[in-house]
C-alpha positions as a printed Julia matrix, in Angstrom:
391×3 Matrix{Float64}:
   0.0    -0.09   0.09
   1.3     3.47  -0.8
   0.97    6.13   1.59
  -0.48    9.46   0.34
   1.62   12.17   1.56
  -0.29   15.54   1.93
   0.68   19.0    3.17
  -1.24   19.82   6.31
  -2.03   23.54   6.88
  -3.49   24.51  10.25
  -5.31   27.7   10.84
  -8.08   29.14  12.9
 -11.7    28.07  12.04
 -13.57   30.66  10.04
 -16.37   30.58  12.77
 -16.08   29.72  16.3
 -18.18   26.84  17.98
 -19.99   27.46  21.23
 -18.0    27.27  24.7
 -19.0    27.88  28.29
 -19.17   31.61  29.41
 -16.47   30.79  32.09
 -14.11   29.35  29.53
 -12.48   32.8   29.35
 -11.81   32.73  32.83
  -9.35   29.97  32.4
  -9.94   28.57  35.89
  -7.9    25.36  34.94
  -4.68   27.62  34.76
  -2.8    27.89  38.05
  -2.65   31.41  39.34
   1.1    31.2   39.52
   1.42   30.47  35.94
   3.13   27.2   36.68
   0.72   24.43  35.29
  -2.95   23.39  35.46
  -5.61   22.07  37.75
  -8.95   20.45  37.46
 -11.33   23.37  38.79
 -14.2    21.06  39.82
 -15.44   19.64  43.33
 -15.27   16.19  41.49
 -11.38   16.34  41.6
  -9.35   15.43  44.67
  -5.68   16.23  44.67
  -3.39   13.46  45.51
   0.49   13.87  44.91
   2.43   10.88  43.56
   3.97   10.1   47.12
   0.29    9.82  48.33
  -0.63    7.41  45.92
   2.41    5.37  46.01
   2.23    5.19  49.86
  -1.43    3.99  49.78
  -0.35    1.23  47.17
   2.45    0.26  49.37
   0.16    0.06  52.51
  -2.35   -2.12  50.63
   0.45   -4.41  49.59
   1.88   -4.75  53.09
  -1.63   -5.64  54.49
  -2.35   -8.05  51.83
  -5.47   -5.88  50.43
  -3.73   -5.45  46.97
  -4.14   -8.3   44.38
  -1.91   -8.26  41.28
  -4.15   -9.36  38.19
  -3.55  -12.57  36.37
  -1.92  -11.84  32.96
  -1.5   -15.43  31.78
  -2.98  -15.91  28.43
  -5.62  -16.03  27.05
  -6.54  -12.42  27.88
  -7.61  -10.08  25.09
  -7.56  -11.56  21.62
  -5.03   -9.71  19.33
  -5.48   -9.65  15.45
  -3.27   -8.19  12.61
  -5.01   -5.08  11.69
  -6.32   -4.15   8.18
  -6.31   -0.53   6.91
  -7.89    0.79   4.07
  -5.72    0.72   0.81
  -6.7     4.3   -0.24
  -8.26    7.2    1.02
 -11.66    6.55  -0.55
 -14.31    5.71   2.2
 -17.92    6.84   2.97
 -17.95    5.63   6.49
 -16.19    6.19   9.64
 -13.73    3.57  10.53
 -11.95    2.91  13.79
  -9.14    0.32  14.37
  -7.97   -0.31  18.16
  -4.32   -0.64  18.35
  -4.18   -1.38  22.14
  -4.62    0.84  25.31
  -5.87    4.32  24.32
  -4.58    4.16  20.52
  -6.95    4.19  17.79
  -6.4     4.68  14.03
  -9.46    6.34  12.68
 -10.25    6.54   8.91
 -12.71    9.5    8.39
 -14.93    9.79   5.13
 -13.29   12.03   2.73
  -9.8    10.87   3.29
  -8.54   12.3    6.88
  -6.5     9.74   8.83
  -5.91   10.32  12.6
  -4.04    8.33  15.19
  -4.81    8.94  18.73
  -2.43    8.38  21.67
   0.14    5.91  19.98
   2.57    3.79  22.14
   4.23    1.36  19.99
   6.81    0.19  22.7
   6.77   -2.93  24.87
   6.91   -0.85  27.99
   5.11    2.34  29.02
   8.02    3.85  30.57
  11.04    5.9   30.28
  13.14    2.84  30.49
  13.35   -0.34  28.14
  14.07   -2.49  31.34
  11.47   -1.37  33.99
   8.05   -0.19  34.13
   4.67   -1.77  32.71
   5.22   -4.31  30.23
   2.62   -5.33  27.64
   0.71   -8.56  28.49
  -0.9    -8.36  24.99
   1.1    -8.19  21.76
   1.36   -5.03  19.77
  -0.93   -5.91  16.81
   1.38   -4.19  14.25
   4.45   -1.87  13.93
   4.01    1.59  12.67
   5.67    0.91   9.5
   2.72   -1.18   8.29
   0.11    1.85   8.76
  -0.39    3.29   5.25
  -1.56    6.61   6.18
  -1.42    9.12   9.23
  -2.14   12.74   8.61
  -2.63   13.91  12.28
  -1.7    12.71  15.5
  -3.92   13.56  18.52
  -2.26   13.44  22.12
  -4.23   13.64  25.28
  -1.41   14.14  27.81
   2.11   13.55  28.72
   2.01   10.22  30.85
   4.05    7.6   29.28
   1.14    5.2   28.51
  -0.12    8.0   26.07
   2.98    9.86  24.93
   5.97    7.9   23.78
   9.38    9.41  22.94
  10.39    6.5   20.55
   7.08    6.15  18.96
   6.83    9.77  18.05
  10.25    9.79  16.4
   9.18    6.6   14.31
   5.85    8.22  13.23
   7.84   11.59  12.16
  10.2     9.2   10.15
   7.42    7.31   8.49
   5.29   10.05   7.83
   7.26   13.21   7.41
   4.22   15.69   6.96
   2.19   14.35   9.81
   0.99   17.2   12.31
   0.7    16.72  15.94
  -1.95   18.19  18.15
  -1.17   18.5   21.92
  -2.69   20.2   24.86
  -1.14   23.25  26.16
   2.47   23.19  27.31
   3.49   20.12  25.35
   4.83   21.76  22.11
   8.31   22.53  23.62
   8.85   18.66  24.42
   8.22   18.15  20.63
  10.39   21.06  19.5
  13.21   19.56  21.51
  12.98   16.44  19.09
  13.21   18.64  16.16
   9.43   18.5   15.45
   7.79   21.76  14.3
   4.75   20.48  12.87
   2.94   20.82  16.23
  -0.1    22.82  17.48
  -0.72   23.06  21.1
  -4.3    24.09  22.38
  -6.07   25.1   25.33
  -9.39   23.6   26.48
 -12.3    24.8   24.16
  -9.9    25.97  21.41
 -10.49   24.76  17.79
  -8.18   24.44  14.78
  -8.93   23.57  11.08
  -6.73   21.42   9.46
  -6.51   21.43   5.66
  -4.72   18.73   3.5
  -3.33   19.61   0.15
  -1.53   17.64  -2.57
  -0.14   20.83  -3.93
   3.62   20.6   -4.45
   3.33   16.8   -3.58
   4.38   14.18  -6.43
   1.4    12.34  -7.62
   0.97    8.74  -6.46
  -1.45    5.95  -7.3
  -3.05    6.7   -3.8
  -3.24   10.55  -4.07
  -6.95   11.47  -4.01
  -8.15   13.1   -7.3
  -9.51   16.0   -5.53
  -8.93   19.85  -5.61
  -6.28   20.97  -3.51
  -7.34   21.6    0.24
 -10.45   19.5   -0.21
  -9.68   17.36   2.87
 -10.49   19.45   5.87
 -11.25   18.85   9.61
 -12.1    20.66  12.63
  -9.96   19.66  15.8
 -11.16   20.68  19.1
  -9.33   20.38  22.44
 -11.85   19.82  25.25
 -11.6    19.29  29.09
 -11.35   16.02  30.99
 -10.51   15.28  34.56
  -6.9    14.06  34.97
  -3.28   15.23  35.37
   0.06   15.09  33.65
   3.82   14.51  34.28
   6.88   12.53  33.02
   9.05   12.99  36.1
   8.65   13.43  39.79
   9.11   17.15  39.34
   6.75   18.23  36.54
   3.28   17.11  37.92
   0.47   19.12  36.16
   2.91   21.37  34.52
   1.26   20.56  31.06
  -2.33   20.39  30.26
  -4.31   17.13  29.69
  -7.37   17.09  27.33
 -10.22   15.17  25.54
 -10.4    15.98  21.76
 -13.06   16.34  19.14
 -12.36   15.72  15.45
 -14.85   16.37  12.77
 -14.24   15.57   9.07
 -16.25   14.14   6.09
 -19.68   14.56   7.83
 -18.65   12.66  10.85
 -17.78   13.83  14.44
 -15.8    11.75  16.89
 -14.89   12.43  20.67
 -11.74   11.02  22.08
 -11.76   10.85  25.78
  -8.18   10.12  26.44
  -7.86    9.53  30.21
 -10.14   10.77  32.55
 -11.99   10.41  35.83
 -15.48   11.54  36.59
 -16.01   11.77  40.25
 -13.93   11.08  43.47
 -15.09    8.15  45.59
 -14.1     7.64  49.13
 -12.79    4.22  50.3
 -15.88    2.01  51.05
 -16.46   -1.56  52.13
 -16.24   -3.89  49.09
 -19.88   -4.65  49.15
 -20.84   -0.96  48.73
 -22.16    0.34  45.42
 -20.86    3.84  44.94
 -23.44    4.87  42.62
 -26.33    3.83  45.15
 -28.61    6.67  46.59
 -26.33    6.81  49.63
 -23.56    8.31  47.51
 -25.61   10.34  45.17
 -24.16   13.63  46.68
 -20.9    13.08  45.25
 -20.22   15.59  42.82
 -19.32   14.48  39.09
 -17.35   16.5   36.58
 -19.7    19.03  34.76
 -17.58   19.44  31.86
 -18.6    16.38  29.81
 -22.26   17.56  29.87
 -21.07   20.98  28.71
 -19.07   19.26  25.79
 -22.2    17.36  24.92
 -24.44   20.3   25.07
 -22.12   22.75  23.29
 -20.06   20.4   20.96
 -22.1    17.35  20.46
 -23.63   15.05  19.43
 -20.89   12.82  18.36
 -21.17    9.77  16.03
 -18.49    7.89  17.95
 -16.82    8.26  21.34
 -13.54    6.64  22.27
 -14.02    6.57  26.11
 -11.8     4.99  28.66
 -13.14    2.1   30.81
 -10.2     0.58  32.66
  -7.31    1.24  35.36
  -9.93    2.17  38.01
  -9.06   -0.14  40.99
  -8.67    0.61  43.94
 -11.36    3.05  43.6
 -10.57    5.15  46.4
  -7.21    5.91  44.87
  -7.79    5.92  41.21
 -11.52    7.47  40.97
 -10.44   11.09  40.64
  -8.34   10.42  37.47
  -9.79    7.12  36.06
 -13.13    6.3   34.92
 -14.76    2.78  35.82
 -17.33    1.47  33.59
 -20.11    3.2   35.43
 -18.47    6.47  35.2
 -17.9     5.76  31.35
 -21.6     4.99  30.69
 -22.3     8.43  32.25
 -19.61   10.24  30.29
 -21.08    8.55  27.23
 -24.6    10.06  27.82
 -23.25   13.43  29.07
 -21.2    13.84  25.95
 -24.12   12.83  23.7
 -22.25   10.25  21.93
 -24.29    8.08  19.68
 -22.05    5.11  19.74
 -18.86    4.32  21.65
 -15.91    1.99  21.94
 -13.9     1.19  25.2
 -10.36    2.38  25.41
  -7.54    2.39  28.16
  -7.5    -1.24  29.09
  -6.28   -4.49  27.92
  -2.53   -3.71  27.32
  -0.61   -2.76  30.39
  -1.44   -3.65  34.12
  -1.51   -0.11  35.62
  -3.95   -1.01  38.57
  -5.32   -3.98  40.53
  -8.5    -5.05  38.58
  -8.53   -8.37  36.65
  -7.39   -7.73  33.11
 -10.72   -8.81  31.62
 -12.94   -7.17  34.11
 -13.6    -3.92  32.37
 -15.7    -5.19  29.39
 -17.63   -7.33  31.83
 -18.5    -4.55  34.25
 -19.21   -2.34  31.28
 -22.04   -4.65  30.23
 -23.29   -4.51  33.9
 -23.26   -0.6   33.73
 -24.9    -0.38  30.4
 -27.64   -2.4   31.81
 -27.98   -0.21  34.82
 -28.0     2.76  32.72
 -30.89    1.43  30.51
 -28.58    1.28  27.38
 -29.06   -2.31  26.28
 -29.2    -1.7   22.57
 -26.72   -3.82  20.51
 -23.48   -2.04  19.74
 -24.29    1.25  21.62
 -21.17    0.93  23.75
 -18.95   -1.88  22.99
 -15.33   -3.21  23.05
 -12.99   -4.6   20.36
 -10.45   -7.08  20.12
  -6.98   -5.48  19.7
  -6.27   -4.94  15.94
  -9.98   -5.35  15.08
 -11.96   -2.48  13.24
 -15.56   -1.13  13.33
 -17.34    1.05  10.97
 -20.11    3.75  11.36
């Protein structure tokens, strides 16, 4: 398959989409100018030492259980990609964890949170190691026009992966949350646009000045366009012990070819205290726990979306992980809040980051969909790694 190389031009949109009135206040910017914060009661700040100490205590007291990663776990298939840009449907291929390759009608090809390494770590010998194989290597992907990054954690932003993508796709454009562009610039990558919450950019793909190939679309220059929006989510960032929350985290919207997608990246929904194992934290008893209002604003102001890519894993222990990671009950609420018509689960099935069993997220997702009254087939589902779904 021949990759159609197109030049990308990024500009401000001709008209602005709706945003909440308080967006101009930038409440998520720290007043000292050094980083960002989650400006909602649904968030509870926990430092890295606090989280680590809680996990160590659970291990010492025997309350932490490492999940079983012995196969079989999540099936892995060799992915298939469309050989040309010609498609009339939205097509999404799961490449593990939060990484999706999405083919939009009209020709746009976007890669979300790619990590093509064995470990999600700054080291090749230490850190979470894949318990499912990579379905493919970057070099077999035929087309990538844009790469969208949700935040700087190692399971979402990979130094070796970014370099390989730039080598394979010299004209690829990267979209990142505020504060992350300097990281790309240090790698020698200038084709990078950083954005704040509620900002939008237009990307236009042009074959002007590019040698024609059998895969170059027979369309006027600039005919492939998309609107990419940076949107809120409840999380944090950091790549060292010293840069926590110094760069922004985000969810994203991409609209192109008459289809609109929302990418949740990595997010929590509400903060849940430590409860007895038998307690259901969505019972009436805990209905007073605040949830993040940003998702309903996204749905109201930027929705509906044809497809949502929504995190469903890395949630246990709940009292530690809930501020920053959604469990499937949170996920179905995020799904309805953002007004996604269909959804696929992400952020599971690849690395052990928390203590729930590796196949638990999709099982709990089915329970959560029933609890929410969302029992239509295909409304919110999971794929095998390497599999695709069309909409």
